[in-house]
mmCIF file with all atom_site columns, C-alpha atoms in Angstrom:
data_model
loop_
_atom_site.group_PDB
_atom_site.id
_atom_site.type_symbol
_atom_site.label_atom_id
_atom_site.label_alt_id
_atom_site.label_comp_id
_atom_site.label_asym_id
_atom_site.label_entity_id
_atom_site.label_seq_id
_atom_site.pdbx_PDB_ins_code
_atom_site.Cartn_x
_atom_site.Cartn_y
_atom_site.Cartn_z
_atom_site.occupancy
_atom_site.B_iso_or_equiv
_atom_site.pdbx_formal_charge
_atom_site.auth_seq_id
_atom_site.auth_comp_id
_atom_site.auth_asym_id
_atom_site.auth_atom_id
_atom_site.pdbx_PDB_model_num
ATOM 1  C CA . UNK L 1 1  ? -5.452 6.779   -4.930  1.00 79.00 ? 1  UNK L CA 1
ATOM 2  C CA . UNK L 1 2  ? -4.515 4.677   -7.999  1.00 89.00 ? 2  UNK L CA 1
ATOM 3  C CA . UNK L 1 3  ? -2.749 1.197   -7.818  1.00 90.00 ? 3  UNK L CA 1
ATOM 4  C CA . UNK L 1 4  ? -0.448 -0.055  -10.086 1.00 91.00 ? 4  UNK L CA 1
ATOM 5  C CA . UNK L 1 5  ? 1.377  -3.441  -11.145 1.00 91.00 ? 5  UNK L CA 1
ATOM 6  C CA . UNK L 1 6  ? 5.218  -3.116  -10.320 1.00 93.00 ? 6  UNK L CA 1
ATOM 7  C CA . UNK L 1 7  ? 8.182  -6.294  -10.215 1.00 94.00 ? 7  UNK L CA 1
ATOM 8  C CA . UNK L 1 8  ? 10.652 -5.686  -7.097  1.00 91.00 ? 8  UNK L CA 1
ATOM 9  C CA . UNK L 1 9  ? 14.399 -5.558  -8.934  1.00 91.00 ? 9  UNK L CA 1
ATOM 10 C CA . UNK L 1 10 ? 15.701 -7.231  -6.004  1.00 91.00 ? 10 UNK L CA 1
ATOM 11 C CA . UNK L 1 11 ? 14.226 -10.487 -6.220  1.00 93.00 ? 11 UNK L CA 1
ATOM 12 C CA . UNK L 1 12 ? 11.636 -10.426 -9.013  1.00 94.00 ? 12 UNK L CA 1
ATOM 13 C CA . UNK L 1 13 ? 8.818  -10.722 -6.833  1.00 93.00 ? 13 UNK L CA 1
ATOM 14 C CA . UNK L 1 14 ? 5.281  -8.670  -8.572  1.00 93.00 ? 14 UNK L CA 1
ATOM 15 C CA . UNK L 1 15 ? 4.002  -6.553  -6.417  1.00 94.00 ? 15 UNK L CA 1
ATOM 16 C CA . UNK L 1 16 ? 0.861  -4.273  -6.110  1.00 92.00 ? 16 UNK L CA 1
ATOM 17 C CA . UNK L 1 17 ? 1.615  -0.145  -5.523  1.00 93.00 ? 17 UNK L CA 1
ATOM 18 C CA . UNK L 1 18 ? -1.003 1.707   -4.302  1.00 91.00 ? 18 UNK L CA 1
ATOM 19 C CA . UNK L 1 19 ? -0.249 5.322   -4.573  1.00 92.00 ? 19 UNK L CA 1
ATOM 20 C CA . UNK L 1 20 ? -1.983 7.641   -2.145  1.00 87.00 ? 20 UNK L CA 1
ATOM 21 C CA . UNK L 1 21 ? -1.643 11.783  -2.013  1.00 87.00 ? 21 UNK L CA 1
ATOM 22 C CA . UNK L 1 22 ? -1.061 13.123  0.610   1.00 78.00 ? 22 UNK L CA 1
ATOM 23 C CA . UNK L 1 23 ? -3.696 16.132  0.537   1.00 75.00 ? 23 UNK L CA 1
ATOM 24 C CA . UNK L 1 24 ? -4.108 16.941  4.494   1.00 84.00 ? 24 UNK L CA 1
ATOM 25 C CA . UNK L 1 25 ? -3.447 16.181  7.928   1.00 86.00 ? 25 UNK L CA 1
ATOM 26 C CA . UNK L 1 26 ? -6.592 13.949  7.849   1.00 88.00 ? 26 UNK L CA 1
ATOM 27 C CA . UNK L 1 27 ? -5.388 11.820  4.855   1.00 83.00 ? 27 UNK L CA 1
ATOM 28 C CA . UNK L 1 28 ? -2.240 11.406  5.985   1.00 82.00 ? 28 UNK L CA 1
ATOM 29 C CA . UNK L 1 29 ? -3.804 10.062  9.462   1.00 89.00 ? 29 UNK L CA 1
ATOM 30 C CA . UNK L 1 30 ? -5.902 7.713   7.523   1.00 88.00 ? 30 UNK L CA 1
ATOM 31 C CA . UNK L 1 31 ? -3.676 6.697   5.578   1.00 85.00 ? 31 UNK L CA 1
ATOM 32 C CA . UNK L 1 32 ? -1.112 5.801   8.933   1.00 88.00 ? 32 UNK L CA 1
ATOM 33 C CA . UNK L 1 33 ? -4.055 3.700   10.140  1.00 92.00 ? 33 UNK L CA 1
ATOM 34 C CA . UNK L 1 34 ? -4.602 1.907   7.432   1.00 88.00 ? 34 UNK L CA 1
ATOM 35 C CA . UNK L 1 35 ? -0.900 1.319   7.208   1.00 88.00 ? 35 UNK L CA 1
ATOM 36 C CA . UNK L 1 36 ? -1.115 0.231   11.037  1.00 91.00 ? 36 UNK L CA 1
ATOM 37 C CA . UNK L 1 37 ? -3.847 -2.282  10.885  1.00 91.00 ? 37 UNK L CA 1
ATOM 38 C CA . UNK L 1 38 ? -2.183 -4.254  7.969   1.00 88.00 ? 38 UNK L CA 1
ATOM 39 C CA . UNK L 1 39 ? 0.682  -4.395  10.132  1.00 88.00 ? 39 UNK L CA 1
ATOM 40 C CA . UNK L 1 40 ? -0.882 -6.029  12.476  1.00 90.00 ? 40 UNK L CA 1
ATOM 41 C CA . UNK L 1 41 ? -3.388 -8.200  10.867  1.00 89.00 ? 41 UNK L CA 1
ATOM 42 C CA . UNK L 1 42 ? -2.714 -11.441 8.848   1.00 87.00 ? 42 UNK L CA 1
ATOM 43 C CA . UNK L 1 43 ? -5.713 -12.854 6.877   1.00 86.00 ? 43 UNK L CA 1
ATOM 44 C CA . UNK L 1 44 ? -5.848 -15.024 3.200   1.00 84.00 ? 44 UNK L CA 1
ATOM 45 C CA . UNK L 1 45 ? -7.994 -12.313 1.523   1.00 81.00 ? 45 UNK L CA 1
ATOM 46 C CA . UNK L 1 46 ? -5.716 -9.552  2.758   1.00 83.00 ? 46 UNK L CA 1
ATOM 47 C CA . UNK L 1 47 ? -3.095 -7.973  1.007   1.00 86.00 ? 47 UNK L CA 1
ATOM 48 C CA . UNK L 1 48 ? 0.417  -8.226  3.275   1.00 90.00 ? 48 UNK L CA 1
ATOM 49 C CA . UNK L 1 49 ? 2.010  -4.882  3.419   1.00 91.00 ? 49 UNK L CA 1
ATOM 50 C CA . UNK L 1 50 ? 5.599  -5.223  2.254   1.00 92.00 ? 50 UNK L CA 1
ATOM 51 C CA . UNK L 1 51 ? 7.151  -1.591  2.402   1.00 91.00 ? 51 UNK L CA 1
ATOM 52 C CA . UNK L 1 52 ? 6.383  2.391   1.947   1.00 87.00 ? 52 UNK L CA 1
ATOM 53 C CA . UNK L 1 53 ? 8.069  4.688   -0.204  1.00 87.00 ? 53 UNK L CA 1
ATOM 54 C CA . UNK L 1 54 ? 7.856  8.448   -0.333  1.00 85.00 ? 54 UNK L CA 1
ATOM 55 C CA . UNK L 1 55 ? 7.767  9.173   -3.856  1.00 85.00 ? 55 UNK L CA 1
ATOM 56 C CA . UNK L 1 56 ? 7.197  12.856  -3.708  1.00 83.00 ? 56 UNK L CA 1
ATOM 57 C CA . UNK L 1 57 ? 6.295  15.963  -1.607  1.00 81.00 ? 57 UNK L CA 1
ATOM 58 C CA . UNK L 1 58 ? 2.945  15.086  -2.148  1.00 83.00 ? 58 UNK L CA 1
ATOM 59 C CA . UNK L 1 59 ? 2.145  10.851  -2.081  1.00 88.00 ? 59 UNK L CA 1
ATOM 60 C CA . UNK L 1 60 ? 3.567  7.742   -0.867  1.00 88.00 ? 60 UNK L CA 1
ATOM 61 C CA . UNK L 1 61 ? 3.866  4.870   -2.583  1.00 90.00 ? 61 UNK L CA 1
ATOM 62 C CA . UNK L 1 62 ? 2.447  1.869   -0.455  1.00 92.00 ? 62 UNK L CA 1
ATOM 63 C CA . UNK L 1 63 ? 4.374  -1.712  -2.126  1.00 93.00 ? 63 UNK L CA 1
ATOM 64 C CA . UNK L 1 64 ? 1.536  -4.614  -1.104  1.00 92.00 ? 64 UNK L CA 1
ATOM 65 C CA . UNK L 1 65 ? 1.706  -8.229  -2.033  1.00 91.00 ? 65 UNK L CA 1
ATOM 66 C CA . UNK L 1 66 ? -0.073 -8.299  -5.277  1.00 88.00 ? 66 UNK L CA 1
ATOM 67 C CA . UNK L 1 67 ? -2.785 -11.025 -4.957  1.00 81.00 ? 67 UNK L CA 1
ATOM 68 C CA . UNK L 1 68 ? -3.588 -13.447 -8.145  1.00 75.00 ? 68 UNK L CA 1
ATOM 69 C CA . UNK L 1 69 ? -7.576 -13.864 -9.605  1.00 72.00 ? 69 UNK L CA 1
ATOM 70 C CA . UNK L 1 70 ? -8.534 -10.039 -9.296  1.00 63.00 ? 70 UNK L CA 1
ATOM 71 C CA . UNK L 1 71 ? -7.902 -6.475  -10.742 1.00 62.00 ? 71 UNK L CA 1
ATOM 72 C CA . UNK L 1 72 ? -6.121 -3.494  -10.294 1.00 54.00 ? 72 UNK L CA 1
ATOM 73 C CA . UNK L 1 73 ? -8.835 -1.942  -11.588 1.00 56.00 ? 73 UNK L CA 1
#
């Protein structure tokens, strides 16, 4: 997966988007846990999930809050 700097038009908010293929059954399970436990988990050095987009056939575009100090690298 790669993640990517993006600004929400809606309200100018930055925003991390991490962008994950969706290769197999087994990703995409992984993927819906992952997606599950940020839902219901709330800590400071945690990302908060803020929305999913399917941006192709093939990957989903997670939108996370993007977090100041660190890299997207």
């Amino acid at each position: 997966s790669a993640v990517y700097a993006a600004t929400l038009v809606a309200n100018g908010r930055r925003v991390a988007v991490k962008v994950v293929p969706r290769v197999n059954a087994h990703a995409r399970e992984l993927l819906r846990r992952e997606l599950s436990f940020m839902c219901t988990t709330r800590h400071p050095r945690l990302c908060e999930l803020l929305g999913r987009v399917a941006l192709d056939q093939d990957a989903v575009g997670v939108v996370l809050e993007c977090m100041e100090g660190g890299s997207l690298d």
